[in-house]
C-alpha positions in Angstrom: 122.2 106.3 97.1 118.6 106.7 98.0 116.7 103.9 99.7 116.0 100.9 97.6 112.5 100.2 96.4 110.7 97.7 98.6 107.4 96.2 97.8 104.7 96.8 100.3 104.1 100.5 100.4 100.5 101.4 101.1 98.5 101.4 97.9 97.0 104.7 96.8 93.2 105.1 97.2 92.2 106.9 94.0 89.0 108.9 93.9 87.1 110.6 91.1 89.6 113.5 91.1 92.8 111.4 91.2 91.9 108.3 89.2 93.0 109.8 85.8 96.4 110.6 87.4 97.0 107.0 88.5 95.6 105.6 85.2 98.1 107.8 83.3 101.0 106.4 85.4 99.8 102.9 84.6 100.2 103.6 80.9 103.6 105.3 81.4 102.4 109.0 81.3 102.5 111.7 83.8 99.0 113.3 83.4 98.2 116.3 85.4 94.8 118.1 85.9 94.2 121.1 83.6 91.4 123.6 83.5 89.6 123.6 80.2 88.5 127.3 80.8 91.8 129.0 81.8 94.2 126.3 80.6 96.1 126.3 83.8 97.5 123.0 85.2 97.1 122.2 88.9 98.6 119.5 91.1 97.3 117.9 93.3 94.0 117.2 91.5 90.9 118.8 92.9 87.2 119.1 91.9 87.5 122.8 91.1 90.2 125.0 89.3 92.3 126.8 91.9 92.8 129.6 89.5 89.4 130.5 88.0 86.9 128.4 89.9 85.8 126.3 86.9 84.5 122.8 87.4 85.5 122.0 83.8 88.7 120.0 84.3 90.6 117.4 82.3 93.9 115.6 82.5 96.7 116.3 80.0 100.2 114.7 79.7 103.3 116.7 80.8 106.9 115.9 80.0 108.0 114.5 83.3 111.2 116.5 83.1 111.9 119.4 85.5 114.2 120.8 88.1 114.4 120.3 91.9 112.7 123.3 93.5 113.1 122.2 97.1 113.9 119.0 98.9 114.3 117.3 102.3 116.3 114.2 103.2 114.3 111.9 105.5 116.7 109.9 107.5 114.4 108.3 110.1 110.8 107.2 109.7 108.2 106.0 112.1 106.9 103.3 109.8 108.8 100.1 109.1 107.5 100.2 105.5 109.2 103.5 104.9 112.2 102.8 107.0 113.3 100.2 104.5 113.5 103.0 101.9 115.5 105.5 104.1 117.2 107.7 103.4 114.5 109.2 101.2 115.1 112.4 99.3 111.7 113.9 98.9 111.4 116.8 96.5 109.1 119.3 94.8 109.9 119.2 91.1 109.1 122.3 89.0 107.9 121.4 85.5 108.6 123.6 82.4 105.0 123.4 81.1 103.9 126.3 83.4 105.5 128.6 85.8 104.9 127.4 89.4 103.7 123.9 88.3 105.2 121.4 90.7 104.9 117.7 91.4 106.1 115.8 94.4 108.3 112.7 94.4 111.5 111.2 95.7 114.9 111.4 94.0 116.6 108.1 93.1 120.0 107.3 91.6 122.0 109.8 93.5 123.3 110.3 97.0 121.2 112.7 99.1 124.2 115.0 99.6 124.5 115.3 95.8 120.9 116.6 95.3 120.7 120.4 94.9 118.2 123.1 94.0 118.0 123.5 90.2 119.1 119.9 89.5 117.6 118.7 86.3 115.5 115.5 86.8 113.2 113.2 84.9 110.4 110.9 85.8 110.9 107.2 86.3 108.2 104.8 87.2 108.8 102.4 90.1 106.7 99.3 89.1 107.7 97.4 92.2 106.8 100.0 94.9 103.3 98.6 95.7 102.8 94.9 96.4 100.0 93.2 94.4 97.0 92.2 96.4 94.0 90.0 95.5 91.9 93.1 95.2 94.7 94.9 93.2 96.7 92.4 91.3 98.3 95.0 89.0 99.0 98.1 91.2 100.1 101.4 89.6 103.7 102.5 89.5 105.0 105.0 91.9 106.4 108.2 90.3 110.0 109.0 91.2 112.7 111.2 89.7 116.3 110.7 88.7 119.0 113.2 87.7 119.4 114.0 84.0 122.5 115.3 82.2 120.6 118.1 80.4 
């Protein structure tokens, strides 16, 4: 089994490019940046389209379902915050919305030695990953993935 969720992970620091991503997660959607000009998705968010160079970007929802493209099992960490979660199976997940479109996340609900390239997975939102603070009483969820049967 992957490491258990533990409150207290460092809070993300959204900026103008990433805020819509975190806002989508807060409402239960995986929204990725998409170029209005060429219609290509890109992840991670950036101020310019990596395909055509346009500055005309928006965020659009994607399914949150995909397949494991590559992964690594992190057994030891240098941070006590992440050590409580080890082992962590960190993976690139390829999404069906566009060839080569990948998101990064960890795999939960399965032993690390059961994860494999091509494994179908789906998004789950970990609402307990980040501890509330006075400045951020309602932190966003952390996107994670779990195996699916289809």
